[in-house]
PDB file of C-alpha atoms and ligand atoms in Angstrom:
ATOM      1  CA  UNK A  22     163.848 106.758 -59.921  1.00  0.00           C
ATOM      2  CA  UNK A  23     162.920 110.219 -58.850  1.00  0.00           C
ATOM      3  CA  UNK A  24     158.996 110.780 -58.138  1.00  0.00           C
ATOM      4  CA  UNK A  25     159.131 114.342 -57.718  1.00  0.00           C
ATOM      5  CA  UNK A  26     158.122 115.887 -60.976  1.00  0.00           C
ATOM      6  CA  UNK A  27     157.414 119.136 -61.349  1.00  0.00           C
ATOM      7  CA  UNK A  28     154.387 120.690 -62.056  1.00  0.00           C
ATOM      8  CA  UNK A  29     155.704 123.148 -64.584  1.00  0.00           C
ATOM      9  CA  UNK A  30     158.581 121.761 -66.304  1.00  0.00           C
ATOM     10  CA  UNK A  31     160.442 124.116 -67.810  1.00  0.00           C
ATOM     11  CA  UNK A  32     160.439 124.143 -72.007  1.00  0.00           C
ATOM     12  CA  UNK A  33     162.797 121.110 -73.275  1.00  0.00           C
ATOM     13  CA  UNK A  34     164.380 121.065 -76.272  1.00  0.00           C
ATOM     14  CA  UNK A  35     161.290 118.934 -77.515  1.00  0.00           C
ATOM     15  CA  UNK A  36     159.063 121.781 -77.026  1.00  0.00           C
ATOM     16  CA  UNK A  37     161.414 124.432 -78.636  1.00  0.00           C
ATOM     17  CA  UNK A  38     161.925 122.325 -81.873  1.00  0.00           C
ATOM     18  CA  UNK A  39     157.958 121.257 -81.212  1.00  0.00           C
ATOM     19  CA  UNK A  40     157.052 125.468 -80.823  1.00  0.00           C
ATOM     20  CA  UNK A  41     159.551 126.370 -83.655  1.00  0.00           C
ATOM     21  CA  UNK A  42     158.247 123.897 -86.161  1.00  0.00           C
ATOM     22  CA  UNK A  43     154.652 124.459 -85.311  1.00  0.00           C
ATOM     23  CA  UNK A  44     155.415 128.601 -86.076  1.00  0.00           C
ATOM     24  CA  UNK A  45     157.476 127.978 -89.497  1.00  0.00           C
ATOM     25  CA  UNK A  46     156.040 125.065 -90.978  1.00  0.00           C
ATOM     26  CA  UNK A  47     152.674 124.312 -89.942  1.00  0.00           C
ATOM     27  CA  UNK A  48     151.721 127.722 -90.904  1.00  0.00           C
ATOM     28  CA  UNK A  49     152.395 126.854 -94.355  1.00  0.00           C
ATOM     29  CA  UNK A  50     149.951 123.370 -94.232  1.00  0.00           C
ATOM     30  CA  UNK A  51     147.256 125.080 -96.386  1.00  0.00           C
ATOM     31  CA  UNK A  52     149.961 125.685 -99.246  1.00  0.00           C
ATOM     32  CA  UNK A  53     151.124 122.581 -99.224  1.00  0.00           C
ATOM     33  CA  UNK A  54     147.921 121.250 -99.668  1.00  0.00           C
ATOM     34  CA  UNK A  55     146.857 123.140-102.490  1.00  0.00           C
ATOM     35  CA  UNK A  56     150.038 122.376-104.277  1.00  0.00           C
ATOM     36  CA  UNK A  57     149.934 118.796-103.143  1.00  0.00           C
ATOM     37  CA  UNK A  58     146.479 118.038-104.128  1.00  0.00           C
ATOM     38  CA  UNK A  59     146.877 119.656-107.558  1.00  0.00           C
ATOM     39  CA  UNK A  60     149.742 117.454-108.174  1.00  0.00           C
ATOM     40  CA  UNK A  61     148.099 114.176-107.059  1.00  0.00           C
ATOM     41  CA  UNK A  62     144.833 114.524-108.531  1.00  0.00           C
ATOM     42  CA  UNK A  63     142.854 113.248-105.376  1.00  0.00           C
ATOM     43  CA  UNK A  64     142.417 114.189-102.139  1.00  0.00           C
ATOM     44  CA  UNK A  65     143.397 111.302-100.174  1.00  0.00           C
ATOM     45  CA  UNK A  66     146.616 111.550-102.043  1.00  0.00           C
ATOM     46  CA  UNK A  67     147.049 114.511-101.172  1.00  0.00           C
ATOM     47  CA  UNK A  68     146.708 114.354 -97.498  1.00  0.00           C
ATOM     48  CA  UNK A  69     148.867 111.220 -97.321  1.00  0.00           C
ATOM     49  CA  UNK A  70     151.261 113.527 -99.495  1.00  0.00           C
ATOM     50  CA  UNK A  71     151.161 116.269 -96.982  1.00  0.00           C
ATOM     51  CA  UNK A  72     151.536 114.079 -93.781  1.00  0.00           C
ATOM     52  CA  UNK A  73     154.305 112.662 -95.524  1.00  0.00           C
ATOM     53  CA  UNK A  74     155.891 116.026 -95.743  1.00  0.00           C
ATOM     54  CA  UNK A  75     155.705 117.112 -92.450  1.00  0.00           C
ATOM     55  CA  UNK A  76     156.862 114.259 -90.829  1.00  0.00           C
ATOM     56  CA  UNK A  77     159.974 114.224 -93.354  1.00  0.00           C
ATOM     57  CA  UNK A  78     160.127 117.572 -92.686  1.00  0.00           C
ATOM     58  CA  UNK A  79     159.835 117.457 -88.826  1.00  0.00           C
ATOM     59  CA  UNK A  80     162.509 114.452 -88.497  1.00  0.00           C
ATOM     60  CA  UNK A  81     165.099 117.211 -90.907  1.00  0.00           C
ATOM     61  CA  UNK A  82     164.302 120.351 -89.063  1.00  0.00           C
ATOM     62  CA  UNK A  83     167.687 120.385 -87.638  1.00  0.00           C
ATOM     63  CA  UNK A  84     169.179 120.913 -90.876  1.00  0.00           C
ATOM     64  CA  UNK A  85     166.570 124.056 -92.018  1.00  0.00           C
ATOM     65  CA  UNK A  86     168.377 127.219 -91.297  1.00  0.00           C
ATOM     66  CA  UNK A  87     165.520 129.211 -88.864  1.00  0.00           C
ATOM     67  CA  UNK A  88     164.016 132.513 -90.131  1.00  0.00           C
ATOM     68  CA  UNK A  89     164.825 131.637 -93.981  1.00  0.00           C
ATOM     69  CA  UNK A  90     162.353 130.311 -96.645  1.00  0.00           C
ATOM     70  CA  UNK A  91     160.361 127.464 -94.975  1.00  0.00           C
ATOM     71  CA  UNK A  92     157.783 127.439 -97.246  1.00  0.00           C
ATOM     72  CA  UNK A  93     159.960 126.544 -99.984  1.00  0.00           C
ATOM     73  CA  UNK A  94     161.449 124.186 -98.497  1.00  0.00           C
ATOM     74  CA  UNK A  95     158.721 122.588 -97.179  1.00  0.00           C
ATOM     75  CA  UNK A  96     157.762 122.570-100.924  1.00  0.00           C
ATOM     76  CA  UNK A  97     160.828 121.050-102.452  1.00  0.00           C
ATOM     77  CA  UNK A  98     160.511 117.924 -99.825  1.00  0.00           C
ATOM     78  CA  UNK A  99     156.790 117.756-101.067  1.00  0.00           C
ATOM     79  CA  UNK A 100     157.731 117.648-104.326  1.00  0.00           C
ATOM     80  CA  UNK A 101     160.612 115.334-104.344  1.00  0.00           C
ATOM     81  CA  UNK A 102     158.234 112.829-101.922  1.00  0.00           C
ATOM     82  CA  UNK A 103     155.273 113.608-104.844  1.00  0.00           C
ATOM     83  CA  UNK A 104     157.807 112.761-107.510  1.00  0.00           C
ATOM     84  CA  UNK A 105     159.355 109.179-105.520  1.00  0.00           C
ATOM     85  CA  UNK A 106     156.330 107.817-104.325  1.00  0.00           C
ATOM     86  CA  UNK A 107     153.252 109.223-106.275  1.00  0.00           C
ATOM     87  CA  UNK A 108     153.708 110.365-109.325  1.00  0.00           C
ATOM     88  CA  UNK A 109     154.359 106.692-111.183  1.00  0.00           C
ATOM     89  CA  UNK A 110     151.172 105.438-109.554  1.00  0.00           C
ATOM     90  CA  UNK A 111     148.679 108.448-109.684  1.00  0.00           C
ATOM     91  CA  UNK A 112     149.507 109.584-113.356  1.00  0.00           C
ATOM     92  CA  UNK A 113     151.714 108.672-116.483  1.00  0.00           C
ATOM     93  CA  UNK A 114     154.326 111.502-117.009  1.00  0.00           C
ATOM     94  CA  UNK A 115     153.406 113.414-120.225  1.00  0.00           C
ATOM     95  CA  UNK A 116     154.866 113.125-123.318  1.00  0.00           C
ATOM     96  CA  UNK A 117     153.614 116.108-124.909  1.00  0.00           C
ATOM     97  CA  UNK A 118     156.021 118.450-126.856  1.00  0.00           C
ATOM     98  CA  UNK A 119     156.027 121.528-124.819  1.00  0.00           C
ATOM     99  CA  UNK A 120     157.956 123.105-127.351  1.00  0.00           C
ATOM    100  CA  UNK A 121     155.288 122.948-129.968  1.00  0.00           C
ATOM    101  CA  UNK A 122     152.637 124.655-128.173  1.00  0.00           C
ATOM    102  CA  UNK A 123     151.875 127.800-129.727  1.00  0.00           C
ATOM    103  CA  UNK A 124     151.271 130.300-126.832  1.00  0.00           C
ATOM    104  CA  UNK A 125     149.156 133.230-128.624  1.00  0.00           C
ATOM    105  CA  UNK A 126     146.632 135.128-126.585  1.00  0.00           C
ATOM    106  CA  UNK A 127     142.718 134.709-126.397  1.00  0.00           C
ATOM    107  CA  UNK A 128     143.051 139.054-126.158  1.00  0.00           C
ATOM    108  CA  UNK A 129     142.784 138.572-130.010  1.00  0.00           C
ATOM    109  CA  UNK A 130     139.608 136.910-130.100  1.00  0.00           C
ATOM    110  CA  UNK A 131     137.801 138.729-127.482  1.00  0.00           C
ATOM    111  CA  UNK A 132     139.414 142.259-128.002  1.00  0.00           C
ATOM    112  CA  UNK A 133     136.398 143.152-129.991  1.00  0.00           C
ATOM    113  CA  UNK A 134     133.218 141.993-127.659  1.00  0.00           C
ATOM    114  CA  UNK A 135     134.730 141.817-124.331  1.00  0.00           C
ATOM    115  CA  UNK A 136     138.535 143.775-123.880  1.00  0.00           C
ATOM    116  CA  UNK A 137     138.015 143.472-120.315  1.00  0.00           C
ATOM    117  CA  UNK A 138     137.449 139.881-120.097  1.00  0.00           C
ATOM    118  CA  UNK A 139     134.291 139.557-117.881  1.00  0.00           C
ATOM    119  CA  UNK A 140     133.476 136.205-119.191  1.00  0.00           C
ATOM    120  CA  UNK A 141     136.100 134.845-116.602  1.00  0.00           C
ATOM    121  CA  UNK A 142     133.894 135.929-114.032  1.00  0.00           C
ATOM    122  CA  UNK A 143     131.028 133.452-114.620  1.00  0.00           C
ATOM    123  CA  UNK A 144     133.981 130.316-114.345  1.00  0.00           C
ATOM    124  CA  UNK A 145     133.286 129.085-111.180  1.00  0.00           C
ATOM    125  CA  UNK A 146     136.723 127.793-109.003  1.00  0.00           C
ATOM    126  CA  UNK A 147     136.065 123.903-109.806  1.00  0.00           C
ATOM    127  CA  UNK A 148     136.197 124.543-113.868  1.00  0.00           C
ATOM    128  CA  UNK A 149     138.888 126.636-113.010  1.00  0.00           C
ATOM    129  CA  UNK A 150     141.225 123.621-111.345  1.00  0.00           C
ATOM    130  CA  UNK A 151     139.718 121.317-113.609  1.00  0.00           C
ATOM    131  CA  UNK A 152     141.491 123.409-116.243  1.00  0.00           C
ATOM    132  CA  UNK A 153     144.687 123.272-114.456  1.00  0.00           C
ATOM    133  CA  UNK A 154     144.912 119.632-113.810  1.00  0.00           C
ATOM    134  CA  UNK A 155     144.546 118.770-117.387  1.00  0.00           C
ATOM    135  CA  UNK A 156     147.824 120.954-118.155  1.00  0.00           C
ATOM    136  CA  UNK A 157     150.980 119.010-118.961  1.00  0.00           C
ATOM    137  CA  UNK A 158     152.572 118.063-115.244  1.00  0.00           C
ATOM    138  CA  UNK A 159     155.653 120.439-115.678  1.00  0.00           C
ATOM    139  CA  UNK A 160     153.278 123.420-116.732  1.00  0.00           C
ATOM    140  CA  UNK A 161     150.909 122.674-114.257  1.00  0.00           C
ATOM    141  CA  UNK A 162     153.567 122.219-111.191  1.00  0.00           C
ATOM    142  CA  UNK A 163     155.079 125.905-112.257  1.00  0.00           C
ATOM    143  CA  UNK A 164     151.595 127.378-112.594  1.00  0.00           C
ATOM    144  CA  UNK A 165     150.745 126.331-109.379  1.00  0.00           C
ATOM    145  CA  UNK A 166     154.029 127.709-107.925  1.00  0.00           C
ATOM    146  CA  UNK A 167     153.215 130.712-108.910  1.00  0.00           C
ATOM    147  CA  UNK A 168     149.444 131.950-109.636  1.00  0.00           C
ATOM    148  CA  UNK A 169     148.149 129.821-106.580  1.00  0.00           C
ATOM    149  CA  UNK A 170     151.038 129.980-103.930  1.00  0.00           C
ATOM    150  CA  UNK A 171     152.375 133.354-105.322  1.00  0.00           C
ATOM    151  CA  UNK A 172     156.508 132.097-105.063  1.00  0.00           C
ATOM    152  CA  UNK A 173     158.975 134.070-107.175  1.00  0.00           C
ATOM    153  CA  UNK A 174     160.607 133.353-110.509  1.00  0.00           C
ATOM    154  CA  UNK A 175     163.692 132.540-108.176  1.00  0.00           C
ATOM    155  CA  UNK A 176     161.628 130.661-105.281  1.00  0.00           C
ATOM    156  CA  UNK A 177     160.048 128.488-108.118  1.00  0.00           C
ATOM    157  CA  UNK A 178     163.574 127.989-110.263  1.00  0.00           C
ATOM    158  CA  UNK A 179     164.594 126.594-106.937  1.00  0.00           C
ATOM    159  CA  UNK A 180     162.095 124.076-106.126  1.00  0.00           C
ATOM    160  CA  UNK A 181     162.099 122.273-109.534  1.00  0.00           C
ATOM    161  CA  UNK A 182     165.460 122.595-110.032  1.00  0.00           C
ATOM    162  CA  UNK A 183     165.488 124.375-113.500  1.00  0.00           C
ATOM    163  CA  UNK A 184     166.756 127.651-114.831  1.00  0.00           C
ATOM    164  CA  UNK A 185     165.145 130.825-114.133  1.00  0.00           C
ATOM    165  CA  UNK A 186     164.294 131.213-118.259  1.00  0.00           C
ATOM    166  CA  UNK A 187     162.834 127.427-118.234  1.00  0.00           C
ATOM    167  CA  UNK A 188     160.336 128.920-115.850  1.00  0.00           C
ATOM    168  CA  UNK A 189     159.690 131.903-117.020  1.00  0.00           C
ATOM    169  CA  UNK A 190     158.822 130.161-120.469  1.00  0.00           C
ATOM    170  CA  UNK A 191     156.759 127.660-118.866  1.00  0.00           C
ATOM    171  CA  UNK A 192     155.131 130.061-117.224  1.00  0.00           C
ATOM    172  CA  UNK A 193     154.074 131.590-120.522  1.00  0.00           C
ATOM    173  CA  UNK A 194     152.929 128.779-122.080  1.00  0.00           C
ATOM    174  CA  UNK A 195     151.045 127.320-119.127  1.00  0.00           C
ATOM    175  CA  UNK A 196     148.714 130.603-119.073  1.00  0.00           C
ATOM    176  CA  UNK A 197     148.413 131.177-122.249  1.00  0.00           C
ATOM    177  CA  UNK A 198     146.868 127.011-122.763  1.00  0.00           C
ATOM    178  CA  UNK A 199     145.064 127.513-119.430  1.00  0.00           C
ATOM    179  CA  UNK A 200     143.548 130.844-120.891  1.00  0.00           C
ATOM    180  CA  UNK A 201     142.522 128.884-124.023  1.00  0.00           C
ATOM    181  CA  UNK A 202     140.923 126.421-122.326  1.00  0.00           C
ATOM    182  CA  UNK A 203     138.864 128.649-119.818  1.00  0.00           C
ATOM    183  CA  UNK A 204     138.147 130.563-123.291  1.00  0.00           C
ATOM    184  CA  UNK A 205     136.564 127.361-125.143  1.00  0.00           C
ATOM    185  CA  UNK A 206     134.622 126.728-122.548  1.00  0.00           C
ATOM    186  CA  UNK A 207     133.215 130.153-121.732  1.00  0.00           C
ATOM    187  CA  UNK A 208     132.146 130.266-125.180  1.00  0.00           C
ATOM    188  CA  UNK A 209     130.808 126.474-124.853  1.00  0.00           C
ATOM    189  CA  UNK A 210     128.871 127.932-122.217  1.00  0.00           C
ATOM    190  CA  UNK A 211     127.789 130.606-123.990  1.00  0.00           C
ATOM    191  CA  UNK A 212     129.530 133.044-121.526  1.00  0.00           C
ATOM    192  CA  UNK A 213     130.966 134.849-125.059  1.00  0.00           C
ATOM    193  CA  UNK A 214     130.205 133.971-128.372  1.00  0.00           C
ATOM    194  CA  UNK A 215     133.199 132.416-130.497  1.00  0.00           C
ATOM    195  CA  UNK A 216     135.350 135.084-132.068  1.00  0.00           C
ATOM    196  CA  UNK A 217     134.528 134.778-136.297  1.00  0.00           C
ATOM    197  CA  UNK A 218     138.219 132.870-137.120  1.00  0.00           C
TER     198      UNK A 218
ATOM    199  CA  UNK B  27     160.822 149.774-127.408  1.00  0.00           C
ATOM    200  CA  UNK B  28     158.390 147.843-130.006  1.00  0.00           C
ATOM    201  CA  UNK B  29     155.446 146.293-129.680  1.00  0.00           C
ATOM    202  CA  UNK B  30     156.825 142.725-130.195  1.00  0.00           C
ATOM    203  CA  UNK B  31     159.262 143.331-127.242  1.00  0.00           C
ATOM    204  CA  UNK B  32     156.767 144.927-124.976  1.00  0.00           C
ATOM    205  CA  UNK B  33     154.936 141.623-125.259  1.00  0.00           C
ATOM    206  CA  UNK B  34     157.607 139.845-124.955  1.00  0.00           C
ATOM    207  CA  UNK B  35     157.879 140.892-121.099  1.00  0.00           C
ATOM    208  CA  UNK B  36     154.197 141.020-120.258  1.00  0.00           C
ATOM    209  CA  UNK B  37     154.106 138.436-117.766  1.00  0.00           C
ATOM    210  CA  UNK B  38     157.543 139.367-116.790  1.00  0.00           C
ATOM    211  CA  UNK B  39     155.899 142.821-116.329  1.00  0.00           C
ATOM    212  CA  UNK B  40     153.064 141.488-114.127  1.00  0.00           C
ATOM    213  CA  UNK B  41     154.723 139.510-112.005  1.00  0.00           C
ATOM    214  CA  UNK B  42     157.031 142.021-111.373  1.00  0.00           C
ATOM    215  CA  UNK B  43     160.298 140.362-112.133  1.00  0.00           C
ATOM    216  CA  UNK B  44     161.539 143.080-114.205  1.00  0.00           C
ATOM    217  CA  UNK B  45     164.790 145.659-113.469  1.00  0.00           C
ATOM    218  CA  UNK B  46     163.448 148.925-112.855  1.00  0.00           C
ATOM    219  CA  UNK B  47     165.019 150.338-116.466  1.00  0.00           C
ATOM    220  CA  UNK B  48     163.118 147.546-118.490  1.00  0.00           C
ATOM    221  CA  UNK B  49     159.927 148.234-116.819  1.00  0.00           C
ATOM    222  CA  UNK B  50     160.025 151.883-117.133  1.00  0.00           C
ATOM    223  CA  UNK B  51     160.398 151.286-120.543  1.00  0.00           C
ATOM    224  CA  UNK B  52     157.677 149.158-120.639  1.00  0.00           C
ATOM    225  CA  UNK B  53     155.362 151.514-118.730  1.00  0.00           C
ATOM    226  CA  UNK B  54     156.190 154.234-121.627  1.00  0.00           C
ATOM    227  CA  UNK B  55     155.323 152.448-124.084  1.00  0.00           C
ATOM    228  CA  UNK B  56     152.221 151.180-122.477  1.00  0.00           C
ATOM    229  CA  UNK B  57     151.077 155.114-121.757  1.00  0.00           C
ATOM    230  CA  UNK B  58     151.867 155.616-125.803  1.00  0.00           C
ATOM    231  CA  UNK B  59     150.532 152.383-127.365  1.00  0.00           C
ATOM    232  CA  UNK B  60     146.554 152.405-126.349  1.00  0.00           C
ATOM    233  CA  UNK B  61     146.069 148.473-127.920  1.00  0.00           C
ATOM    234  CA  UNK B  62     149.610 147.265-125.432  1.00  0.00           C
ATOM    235  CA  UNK B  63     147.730 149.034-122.636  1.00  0.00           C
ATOM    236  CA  UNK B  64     144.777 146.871-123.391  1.00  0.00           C
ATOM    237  CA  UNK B  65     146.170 143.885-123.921  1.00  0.00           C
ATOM    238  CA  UNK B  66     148.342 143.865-120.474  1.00  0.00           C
ATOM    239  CA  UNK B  67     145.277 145.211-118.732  1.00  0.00           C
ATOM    240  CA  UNK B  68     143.375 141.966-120.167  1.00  0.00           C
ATOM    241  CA  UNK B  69     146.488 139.508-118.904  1.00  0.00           C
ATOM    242  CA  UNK B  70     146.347 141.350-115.631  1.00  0.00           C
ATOM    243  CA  UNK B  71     142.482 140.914-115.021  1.00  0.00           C
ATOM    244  CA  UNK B  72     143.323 137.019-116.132  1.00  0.00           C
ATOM    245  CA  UNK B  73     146.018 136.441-113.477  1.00  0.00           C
ATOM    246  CA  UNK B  74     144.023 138.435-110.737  1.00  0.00           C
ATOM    247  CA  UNK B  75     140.841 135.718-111.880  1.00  0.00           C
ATOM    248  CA  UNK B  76     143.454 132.475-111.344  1.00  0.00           C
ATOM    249  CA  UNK B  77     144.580 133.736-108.119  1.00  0.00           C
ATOM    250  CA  UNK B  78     141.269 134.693-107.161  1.00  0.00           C
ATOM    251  CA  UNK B  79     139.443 130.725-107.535  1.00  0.00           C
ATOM    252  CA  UNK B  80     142.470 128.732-106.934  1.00  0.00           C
ATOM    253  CA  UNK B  81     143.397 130.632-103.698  1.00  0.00           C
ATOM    254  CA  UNK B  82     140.436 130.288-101.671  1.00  0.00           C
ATOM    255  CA  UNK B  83     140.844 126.517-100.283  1.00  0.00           C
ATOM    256  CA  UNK B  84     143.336 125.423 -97.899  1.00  0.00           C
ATOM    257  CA  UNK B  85     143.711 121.883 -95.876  1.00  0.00           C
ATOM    258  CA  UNK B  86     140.632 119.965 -94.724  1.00  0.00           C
ATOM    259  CA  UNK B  87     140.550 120.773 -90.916  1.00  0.00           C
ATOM    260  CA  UNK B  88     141.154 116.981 -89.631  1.00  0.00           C
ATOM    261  CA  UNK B  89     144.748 117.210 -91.418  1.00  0.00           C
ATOM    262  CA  UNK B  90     146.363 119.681 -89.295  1.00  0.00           C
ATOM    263  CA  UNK B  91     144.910 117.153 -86.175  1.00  0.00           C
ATOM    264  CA  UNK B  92     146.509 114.015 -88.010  1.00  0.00           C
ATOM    265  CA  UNK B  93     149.548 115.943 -88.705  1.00  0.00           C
ATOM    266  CA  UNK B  94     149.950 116.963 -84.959  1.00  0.00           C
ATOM    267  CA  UNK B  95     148.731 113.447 -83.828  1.00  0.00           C
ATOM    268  CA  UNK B  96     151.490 111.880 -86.006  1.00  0.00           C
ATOM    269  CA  UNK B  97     154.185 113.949 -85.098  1.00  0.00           C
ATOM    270  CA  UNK B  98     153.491 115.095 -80.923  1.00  0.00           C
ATOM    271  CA  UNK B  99     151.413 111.382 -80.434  1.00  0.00           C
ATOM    272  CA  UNK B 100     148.532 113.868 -79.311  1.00  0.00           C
TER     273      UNK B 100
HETATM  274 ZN1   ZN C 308     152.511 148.493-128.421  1.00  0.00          ZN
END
């Protein structure tokens, strides 16, 4: 109809929603990543994962209340995408007892030749999420939550839906089998020699 | 406060989920109880070495471009 267009058009509603989202969500892509691609295993996974999120995200944005916490909700979408659409195909949910891990310290065994731990510093970052991807999925998902994306006790209780105690105990156990694990292998490596049991 | 229930907070200690009464408590006893003090000053070093390698990587640069593409048909 009309040919006149402007040559500035003034900001749309397109480009608010398009501005807003690209200030409180995008900024959060490299978390979501991280998170994503320790659940999924793979990388191509995890970018289909993230994409996924976003545009799920994008299409809802309407309903997140601006200024609160975008990054966890980005991260609950993520996760409830992750757990609809990857998780059957990518791994087998564990059936470990969680319960029956015994969650004692590696301070014991290295108290005596190496209090301050400086045998972590030779484990370069690959063992490191090597380590964390073998964990049992609902230790892993809280560890990530919290030692790589740095969300509270709260922010995490949140996102997989549990109590506040169910991730503080995960937590416990989680770092405790990680720190095992980094511990075997440091002294597989002969970063510390094997405490005398 | 015992030794048993000073560990039993360390990570809550750490992460610093605690009520300021519980972790006052904890902090005295750390200051009186040299092998606590260790011990929490090992668990520290450990979570400071996890954030420390599994920080550093974000998203491959082409995502953010998919992402955008995707969404804005740029
Ligand atoms: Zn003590």
């Amino acid at each position: 109809m009309s040919t006149a267009t402007p040559a500035t058009p003034a900001p749309g509603p397109v480009d608010e929603k398009r501005a807003t989202f690209e200030r409180e969500a995008l900024v959060h892509l490299d978390s979501l990543y991280r998170v994503a691609l320790r659940l999924t295993g793979n990388a191509a996974d995890a970018d289909d994962l993230v994409q996924e999120t976003m545009l799920k995200a994008y299409r809802a944005w309407d309903q997140y209340e601006k200024g609160t916490n975008a990054k966890g909700w980005l991260l609950t979408i993520l996760r409830h995408a992750f757990i609809n659409e990857y998780r059957r195909r990518t791994r087998h949910p564990e059936t470990v007892d969680l319960d029956a891990i015994e969650p004692y310290s590696v301070f014991g065994d290295v108290q005596d030749d190496d209090p301050q731990g400086t045998f972590f510093d030779r484990i370069v970052d690959d063992e490191v999420l090597r380590a964390i991807d073998q964990l049992p999925e609902q230790f892993r998902e809280t560890v990530v939550l919290s030692d790589v994306e740095g969300l509270s006790y709260e922010e995490i209780a949140r996102i997989l839906e549990v109590p506040v105690g169910t991730v503080k105990s995960r937590l416990f156990r989680a770092r405790r089998l990680l720190q095992r694990k980094l511990y075997d292998y440091a002294v597989g490596m002969g970063y510390i020699k094997a405490s005398p049991a | 406060m015992n030794c048993r229930e000073c560990t039993e907070h360390l990570y809550e200690f750490l992460d610093k989920e605690l009520t300021p009464e519980v972790e006052r408590e904890i902090r005295t006893h750390l200051e009186d109880c040299p092998p606590c003090g260790e011990h929490f000053d090992f668990e520290r070093l450990f979570l400071d070495f996890l954030q420390a390698r599994c920080r550093a990587r974000g998203a491959p640069p082409d995502l953010k471009r998919r992402i955008l593409r995707e969404l804005f048909d740029e």
